PDB file of C-alpha atoms in Angstrom:
ATOM      1  CA  MET A  33      11.369 -12.813   0.160  1.00 70.00           C
ATOM      2  CA  ILE A  34      10.163  -9.299   0.783  1.00 73.00           C
ATOM      3  CA  GLN A  35       6.533 -10.092  -0.063  1.00 82.00           C
ATOM      4  CA  ASP A  36       6.374 -13.081   2.319  1.00 84.00           C
ATOM      5  CA  ILE A  37       4.310 -11.462   5.074  1.00 89.00           C
ATOM      6  CA  GLY A  38       2.544 -14.491   6.536  1.00 90.00           C
ATOM      7  CA  ASN A  39      -1.156 -14.034   7.268  1.00 94.00           C
ATOM      8  CA  HIS A  40      -1.112 -10.288   6.623  1.00 96.00           C
ATOM      9  CA  ASN A  41      -3.013  -8.995   3.602  1.00 96.00           C
ATOM     10  CA  LEU A  42      -2.275  -6.136   1.213  1.00 95.00           C
ATOM     11  CA  ASP A  43      -5.345  -5.307  -0.907  1.00 97.00           C
ATOM     12  CA  ARG A  44      -4.450  -3.253  -4.006  1.00 95.00           C
ATOM     13  CA  THR A  45      -8.057  -2.331  -4.904  1.00 96.00           C
ATOM     14  CA  TYR A  46      -8.129   1.209  -6.319  1.00 96.00           C
ATOM     15  CA  LYS A  47     -10.138   3.741  -4.302  1.00 95.00           C
ATOM     16  CA  GLN A  48     -10.646   7.486  -4.323  1.00 93.00           C
ATOM     17  CA  ILE A  49     -11.322   8.341  -0.700  1.00 94.00           C
ATOM     18  CA  ALA A  50     -10.053  10.804   1.916  1.00 93.00           C
ATOM     19  CA  PRO A  51      -8.004   9.725   4.949  1.00 93.00           C
ATOM     20  CA  LYS A  52      -9.491   9.515   8.427  1.00 93.00           C
ATOM     21  CA  ASN A  53      -7.974   9.192  11.870  1.00 93.00           C
ATOM     22  CA  GLY A  54      -6.432   5.766  12.342  1.00 94.00           C
ATOM     23  CA  ASP A  55      -5.518   5.251   8.682  1.00 96.00           C
ATOM     24  CA  ILE A  56      -1.871   4.575   7.787  1.00 96.00           C
ATOM     25  CA  ALA A  57       0.190   7.551   6.573  1.00 94.00           C
ATOM     26  CA  LEU A  58       3.023   6.775   4.144  1.00 95.00           C
ATOM     27  CA  CYS A  59       5.185   9.904   4.052  1.00 94.00           C
ATOM     28  CA  TYR A  60       8.165   9.922   1.681  1.00 92.00           C
ATOM     29  CA  GLN A  61      10.943  12.474   1.655  1.00 89.00           C
ATOM     30  CA  LYS A  62      14.304  12.513  -0.178  1.00 86.00           C
ATOM     31  CA  GLY A  63      14.653   8.762  -0.608  1.00 89.00           C
ATOM     32  CA  SER A  64      13.315   7.815   2.814  1.00 93.00           C
ATOM     33  CA  ILE A  65      10.045   6.921   4.538  1.00 94.00           C
ATOM     34  CA  LEU A  66       8.622   7.973   7.880  1.00 94.00           C
ATOM     35  CA  LEU A  67       8.297   5.034  10.299  1.00 96.00           C
ATOM     36  CA  LYS A  68       7.504   4.776  13.994  1.00 95.00           C
ATOM     37  CA  LYS A  69      10.176   3.295  16.244  1.00 94.00           C
ATOM     38  CA  THR A  70       9.058   0.565  18.645  1.00 93.00           C
ATOM     39  CA  GLY A  71      10.835  -1.553  21.210  1.00 88.00           C
ATOM     40  CA  SER A  72      11.219  -4.452  18.763  1.00 86.00           C
ATOM     41  CA  GLY A  73      11.634  -2.594  15.480  1.00 94.00           C
ATOM     42  CA  TYR A  74       9.289  -0.341  13.515  1.00 97.00           C
ATOM     43  CA  ALA A  75       5.593   0.276  12.960  1.00 97.00           C
ATOM     44  CA  LEU A  76       3.614   2.212  10.365  1.00 96.00           C
ATOM     45  CA  PRO A  77       2.515   5.708  11.514  1.00 95.00           C
ATOM     46  CA  HIS A  78      -1.187   6.514  11.724  1.00 94.00           C
ATOM     47  CA  VAL A  79      -3.158   9.598  10.784  1.00 91.00           C
ATOM     48  CA  GLY A  80      -4.155  11.678  13.804  1.00 88.00           C
ATOM     49  CA  LYS A  81      -2.135   9.669  16.308  1.00 89.00           C
ATOM     50  CA  ASP A  82       1.383   9.980  14.860  1.00 88.00           C
ATOM     51  CA  VAL A  83       1.149  12.561  12.069  1.00 86.00           C
ATOM     52  CA  ASP A  84      -1.138  15.365  10.969  1.00 83.00           C
ATOM     53  CA  VAL A  85      -1.864  14.824   7.283  1.00 76.00           C
ATOM     54  CA  THR A  86      -2.404  17.804   5.012  1.00 67.00           C
ATOM     55  CA  ASP A  87      -4.716  17.993   2.001  1.00 73.00           C
ATOM     56  CA  GLY A  88      -3.832  16.002  -1.091  1.00 83.00           C
ATOM     57  CA  ALA A  89      -3.365  12.585   0.535  1.00 90.00           C
ATOM     58  CA  GLN A  90      -3.817   9.799  -2.021  1.00 93.00           C
ATOM     59  CA  HIS A  91      -5.117   6.294  -1.312  1.00 96.00           C
ATOM     60  CA  LEU A  92      -2.651   3.568  -2.354  1.00 97.00           C
ATOM     61  CA  PHE A  93      -3.931   0.257  -0.939  1.00 98.00           C
ATOM     62  CA  THR A  94      -5.351  -1.391   2.163  1.00 98.00           C
ATOM     63  CA  PHE A  95      -3.224  -3.303   4.661  1.00 98.00           C
ATOM     64  CA  ASP A  96      -5.006  -5.692   7.037  1.00 97.00           C
ATOM     65  CA  GLY A  97      -8.221  -3.747   6.509  1.00 97.00           C
ATOM     66  CA  VAL A  98      -6.640  -0.327   7.193  1.00 98.00           C
ATOM     67  CA  ASP A  99      -6.465   2.196   4.347  1.00 97.00           C
ATOM     68  CA  CYS A 100      -2.966   3.440   3.484  1.00 97.00           C
ATOM     69  CA  PHE A 101      -2.358   6.895   2.032  1.00 96.00           C
ATOM     70  CA  ARG A 102       0.511   8.559   0.217  1.00 94.00           C
ATOM     71  CA  CYS A 103       1.028  11.816   2.084  1.00 89.00           C
ATOM     72  CA  THR A 104       3.231  14.859   1.887  1.00 81.00           C
ATOM     73  CA  ALA A 105       5.659  15.500   4.734  1.00 70.00           C
ATOM     74  CA  PRO A 106       3.484  16.096   7.820  1.00 67.00           C
ATOM     75  CA  GLN A 107       3.382  19.482   9.499  1.00 62.00           C
ATOM     76  CA  LYS A 108       3.646  17.706  12.842  1.00 66.00           C
ATOM     77  CA  GLU A 109       4.888  14.222  13.634  1.00 70.00           C
ATOM     78  CA  ALA A 110       5.268  12.153  16.788  1.00 73.00           C
ATOM     79  CA  THR A 111       8.640  12.313  18.525  1.00 82.00           C
ATOM     80  CA  ASP A 112       9.183   8.559  18.063  1.00 91.00           C
ATOM     81  CA  CYS A 113       8.831   8.788  14.254  1.00 92.00           C
ATOM     82  CA  VAL A 114      11.989   8.816  12.118  1.00 93.00           C
ATOM     83  CA  TYR A 115      12.768   8.885   8.403  1.00 93.00           C
ATOM     84  CA  VAL A 116      14.386   5.593   7.324  1.00 95.00           C
ATOM     85  CA  PRO A 117      16.448   5.636   4.072  1.00 94.00           C
ATOM     86  CA  PHE A 118      15.325   3.213   1.353  1.00 91.00           C
ATOM     87  CA  GLY A 119      18.755   1.582   1.494  1.00 87.00           C
ATOM     88  CA  GLU A 120      17.979   0.396   5.026  1.00 92.00           C
ATOM     89  CA  ILE A 121      14.447  -0.866   4.333  1.00 89.00           C
ATOM     90  CA  ARG A 122      15.535  -4.489   3.863  1.00 84.00           C
ATOM     91  CA  ASP A 123      16.689  -4.496   7.499  1.00 90.00           C
ATOM     92  CA  VAL A 124      13.359  -3.154   8.828  1.00 94.00           C
ATOM     93  CA  ARG A 125      11.394  -5.580  10.969  1.00 94.00           C
ATOM     94  CA  PRO A 126       8.735  -6.835  11.090  1.00 95.00           C
ATOM     95  CA  MET A 127       8.815  -7.784   7.412  1.00 94.00           C
ATOM     96  CA  GLU A 128       5.264  -6.622   6.703  1.00 96.00           C
ATOM     97  CA  VAL A 129       6.226  -3.048   7.641  1.00 96.00           C
ATOM     98  CA  ALA A 130       9.101  -3.151   5.137  1.00 95.00           C
ATOM     99  CA  TYR A 131       6.806  -4.557   2.435  1.00 94.00           C
ATOM    100  CA  VAL A 132       4.137  -1.882   2.906  1.00 96.00           C
ATOM    101  CA  ALA A 133       6.834   0.805   2.955  1.00 95.00           C
ATOM    102  CA  ILE A 134       8.527  -0.232  -0.293  1.00 92.00           C
ATOM    103  CA  THR A 135       5.276  -0.967  -2.139  1.00 94.00           C
ATOM    104  CA  GLY A 136       4.114   2.519  -1.244  1.00 95.00           C
ATOM    105  CA  ALA A 137       7.504   3.886  -2.332  1.00 93.00           C
ATOM    106  CA  GLN A 138       7.074   2.343  -5.776  1.00 93.00           C
ATOM    107  CA  LEU A 139       3.662   3.961  -6.237  1.00 95.00           C
ATOM    108  CA  ASN A 140       4.878   7.245  -4.770  1.00 94.00           C
ATOM    109  CA  ARG A 141       7.719   7.357  -7.315  1.00 93.00           C
ATOM    110  CA  TRP A 142       5.348   6.589 -10.176  1.00 94.00           C
ATOM    111  CA  TYR A 143       2.824   9.254  -9.179  1.00 94.00           C
ATOM    112  CA  SER A 144       5.609  11.808  -8.678  1.00 93.00           C
ATOM    113  CA  THR A 145       7.051  11.232 -12.157  1.00 93.00           C
ATOM    114  CA  ARG A 146       3.708  11.228 -13.980  1.00 94.00           C
ATOM    115  CA  GLN A 147       2.583  14.748 -13.156  1.00 95.00           C
ATOM    116  CA  TYR A 148       2.698  15.956 -16.766  1.00 97.00           C
ATOM    117  CA  CYS A 149       1.598  14.397 -20.026  1.00 97.00           C
ATOM    118  CA  GLY A 150       4.484  13.068 -22.102  1.00 95.00           C
ATOM    119  CA  ARG A 151       2.580  13.792 -25.315  1.00 97.00           C
ATOM    120  CA  CYS A 152       1.177  17.315 -24.898  1.00 97.00           C
ATOM    121  CA  GLY A 153       2.674  18.565 -21.627  1.00 97.00           C
ATOM    122  CA  GLN A 154      -0.608  19.177 -19.795  1.00 97.00           C
ATOM    123  CA  HIS A 155      -1.011  18.408 -16.092  1.00 97.00           C
ATOM    124  CA  MET A 156      -2.149  14.790 -15.561  1.00 97.00           C
ATOM    125  CA  LYS A 157      -4.971  13.813 -13.189  1.00 96.00           C
ATOM    126  CA  PRO A 158      -5.726  10.532 -11.390  1.00 94.00           C
ATOM    127  CA  SER A 159      -8.284   8.343 -13.137  1.00 96.00           C
ATOM    128  CA  ASP A 160     -11.753   8.115 -11.597  1.00 94.00           C
ATOM    129  CA  ILE A 161     -12.065   4.372 -12.225  1.00 95.00           C
ATOM    130  CA  GLU A 162      -8.623   2.709 -12.125  1.00 96.00           C
ATOM    131  CA  ARG A 163      -5.017   3.200 -11.052  1.00 96.00           C
ATOM    132  CA  ALA A 164      -3.850   5.412 -13.876  1.00 97.00           C
ATOM    133  CA  MET A 165      -2.937   9.003 -14.651  1.00 97.00           C
ATOM    134  CA  VAL A 166      -5.003  10.604 -17.414  1.00 98.00           C
ATOM    135  CA  CYS A 167      -4.358  13.719 -19.478  1.00 98.00           C
ATOM    136  CA  PRO A 168      -7.573  15.798 -19.535  1.00 97.00           C
ATOM    137  CA  ASP A 169      -6.479  17.441 -22.797  1.00 97.00           C
ATOM    138  CA  CYS A 170      -5.302  14.689 -25.183  1.00 97.00           C
ATOM    139  CA  GLY A 171      -6.591  11.661 -23.253  1.00 96.00           C
ATOM    140  CA  LEU A 172      -3.238   9.890 -22.846  1.00 97.00           C
ATOM    141  CA  THR A 173      -3.509   7.275 -20.078  1.00 97.00           C
ATOM    142  CA  GLU A 174      -0.436   6.161 -18.123  1.00 97.00           C
ATOM    143  CA  TYR A 175      -0.398   3.014 -15.999  1.00 96.00           C
ATOM    144  CA  PRO A 176       2.207   2.056 -13.360  1.00 94.00           C
ATOM    145  CA  LYS A 177       5.316   0.661 -15.011  1.00 91.00           C
ATOM    146  CA  ILE A 178       6.905  -2.579 -13.818  1.00 93.00           C
ATOM    147  CA  CYS A 179      10.289  -3.576 -15.254  1.00 94.00           C
ATOM    148  CA  PRO A 180      10.956  -7.332 -15.570  1.00 96.00           C
ATOM    149  CA  ALA A 181      14.431  -8.479 -14.571  1.00 97.00           C
ATOM    150  CA  VAL A 182      15.951 -11.955 -14.322  1.00 97.00           C
ATOM    151  CA  ILE A 183      18.249 -13.286 -11.607  1.00 96.00           C
ATOM    152  CA  VAL A 184      19.869 -16.712 -11.932  1.00 97.00           C
ATOM    153  CA  LEU A 185      21.808 -19.188  -9.813  1.00 97.00           C
ATOM    154  CA  VAL A 186      24.367 -20.853 -12.097  1.00 96.00           C
ATOM    155  CA  SER A 187      25.912 -23.992 -10.604  1.00 95.00           C
ATOM    156  CA  ARG A 188      28.636 -26.447 -11.586  1.00 93.00           C
ATOM    157  CA  GLY A 189      29.123 -29.299  -9.178  1.00 93.00           C
ATOM    158  CA  ASP A 190      29.213 -27.849  -5.665  1.00 96.00           C
ATOM    159  CA  LYS A 191      30.098 -24.321  -6.833  1.00 96.00           C
ATOM    160  CA  VAL A 192      27.964 -21.354  -7.901  1.00 96.00           C
ATOM    161  CA  LEU A 193      28.773 -18.463 -10.224  1.00 95.00           C
ATOM    162  CA  LEU A 194      29.016 -15.016  -8.612  1.00 94.00           C
ATOM    163  CA  GLN A 195      29.832 -11.636 -10.113  1.00 90.00           C
ATOM    164  CA  ARG A 196      31.106  -8.374  -8.689  1.00 86.00           C
ATOM    165  CA  ASN A 197      30.060  -4.948  -9.955  1.00 75.00           C
ATOM    166  CA  SER A 198      33.190  -2.843 -10.469  1.00 73.00           C
ATOM    167  CA  HIS A 199      31.185   0.320  -9.701  1.00 70.00           C
ATOM    168  CA  TYR A 200      31.083  -0.617  -6.006  1.00 66.00           C
ATOM    169  CA  LYS A 201      34.021   0.354  -3.814  1.00 68.00           C
ATOM    170  CA  THR A 202      33.753  -2.861  -1.788  1.00 72.00           C
ATOM    171  CA  ALA A 203      33.591  -6.472  -2.968  1.00 73.00           C
ATOM    172  CA  ASN A 204      29.828  -6.950  -3.245  1.00 82.00           C
ATOM    173  CA  TRP A 205      29.287 -10.341  -4.848  1.00 89.00           C
ATOM    174  CA  SER A 206      25.917 -11.294  -6.313  1.00 91.00           C
ATOM    175  CA  LEU A 207      24.158 -13.668  -8.660  1.00 94.00           C
ATOM    176  CA  VAL A 208      23.996 -12.835 -12.351  1.00 95.00           C
ATOM    177  CA  ALA A 209      21.023 -10.542 -12.986  1.00 94.00           C
ATOM    178  CA  GLY A 210      19.780  -7.990 -15.479  1.00 94.00           C
ATOM    179  CA  PHE A 211      16.789  -6.391 -17.157  1.00 96.00           C
ATOM    180  CA  VAL A 212      14.821  -8.053 -19.951  1.00 97.00           C
ATOM    181  CA  ASP A 213      15.259  -6.348 -23.331  1.00 97.00           C
ATOM    182  CA  PRO A 214      12.288  -5.498 -25.608  1.00 96.00           C
ATOM    183  CA  GLY A 215      11.328  -8.466 -27.769  1.00 96.00           C
ATOM    184  CA  GLU A 216      13.199 -10.897 -25.515  1.00 97.00           C
ATOM    185  CA  SER A 217      11.798 -13.850 -23.588  1.00 97.00           C
ATOM    186  CA  LEU A 218      12.762 -14.428 -19.964  1.00 97.00           C
ATOM    187  CA  GLU A 219      14.810 -17.483 -20.946  1.00 97.00           C
ATOM    188  CA  GLU A 220      16.626 -15.526 -23.646  1.00 97.00           C
ATOM    189  CA  ALA A 221      17.397 -12.779 -21.141  1.00 97.00           C
ATOM    190  CA  VAL A 222      18.903 -15.315 -18.713  1.00 97.00           C
ATOM    191  CA  ARG A 223      21.187 -16.805 -21.359  1.00 97.00           C
ATOM    192  CA  ARG A 224      22.221 -13.377 -22.681  1.00 97.00           C
ATOM    193  CA  GLU A 225      23.056 -11.998 -19.236  1.00 96.00           C
ATOM    194  CA  ILE A 226      25.166 -15.050 -18.367  1.00 96.00           C
ATOM    195  CA  ARG A 227      26.912 -14.881 -21.736  1.00 96.00           C
ATOM    196  CA  GLU A 228      27.631 -11.159 -21.348  1.00 94.00           C
ATOM    197  CA  GLU A 229      28.925 -11.476 -17.786  1.00 92.00           C
ATOM    198  CA  SER A 230      30.879 -14.715 -18.009  1.00 93.00           C
ATOM    199  CA  SER A 231      30.981 -15.980 -21.635  1.00 94.00           C
ATOM    200  CA  LEU A 232      29.342 -19.189 -20.406  1.00 94.00           C
ATOM    201  CA  GLU A 233      26.516 -21.139 -22.031  1.00 94.00           C
ATOM    202  CA  VAL A 234      24.002 -22.823 -19.708  1.00 92.00           C
ATOM    203  CA  LYS A 235      21.625 -25.783 -19.852  1.00 89.00           C
ATOM    204  CA  ASP A 236      18.825 -27.216 -17.680  1.00 92.00           C
ATOM    205  CA  LEU A 237      17.286 -23.779 -17.185  1.00 95.00           C
ATOM    206  CA  ARG A 238      14.477 -23.879 -14.572  1.00 96.00           C
ATOM    207  CA  TYR A 239      12.166 -21.193 -13.230  1.00 97.00           C
ATOM    208  CA  ILE A 240      12.148 -21.001  -9.404  1.00 96.00           C
ATOM    209  CA  ARG A 241       9.931 -18.092  -8.272  1.00 95.00           C
ATOM    210  CA  SER A 242       9.562 -14.315  -8.510  1.00 96.00           C
ATOM    211  CA  GLN A 243       9.987 -11.404  -6.115  1.00 92.00           C
ATOM    212  CA  THR A 244       8.761  -7.846  -6.245  1.00 89.00           C
ATOM    213  CA  TRP A 245      11.522  -5.271  -5.767  1.00 85.00           C
ATOM    214  CA  PRO A 246      10.409  -1.657  -6.116  1.00 84.00           C
ATOM    215  CA  PHE A 247      13.871  -0.088  -6.531  1.00 79.00           C
ATOM    216  CA  PRO A 248      13.196   1.287  -8.983  1.00 77.00           C
ATOM    217  CA  SER A 249      10.116  -0.717 -10.132  1.00 88.00           C
ATOM    218  CA  ASN A 250      11.216  -4.292 -10.748  1.00 92.00           C
ATOM    219  CA  ILE A 251       9.767  -7.754 -10.729  1.00 95.00           C
ATOM    220  CA  MET A 252      12.679 -10.140 -10.256  1.00 95.00           C
ATOM    221  CA  ILE A 253      12.151 -13.533 -11.962  1.00 97.00           C
ATOM    222  CA  GLY A 254      14.406 -16.192 -10.468  1.00 97.00           C
ATOM    223  CA  PHE A 255      15.900 -19.097 -12.418  1.00 98.00           C
TER     224      PHE A 255
END
């Protein structure tokens, strides 16, 4: 799973600090992230060494003791840095680089879409005490949104149930999955999704584990 990064640590403690040389720069642009190419895969670019970060960098989290910042596109970047599309992130190795990249992408998307208050239209500002955007006029506070979704392996004997989305041009088969509706339990969502996709009723429903998936902002709960 994407969050299985071994002994590495991602600390989500909220901070309001400025970047310094050696910190990690997470630069997002048109559905892609800036990464540094290495002989064996990719690495995260660093402030000062790989990119020159402009004003307005925003602290997101700490990875293995190094502060990571959401940054605008750098004015200058190292020649071995490339923008990798989000659609290719799952193939990025090592896995911890992919995990930092997509976790930052989720927060970057949330910050980018919470610039203005949805109640009065005023410009929102980051909270001084927690990860939130606050309207200085009406006081509305917005927290990062995470959308719960279920994904389920349905089996009968030695066979499993797969579905294909007709919107795709190629035959992409997948497990039954879908978002949880308001007022619905996870178990109810599983049974509804299976019923809607296959007209089947299931029994022996068991939770397996969960996985973060920030496209757009999901937590996938596996059954």
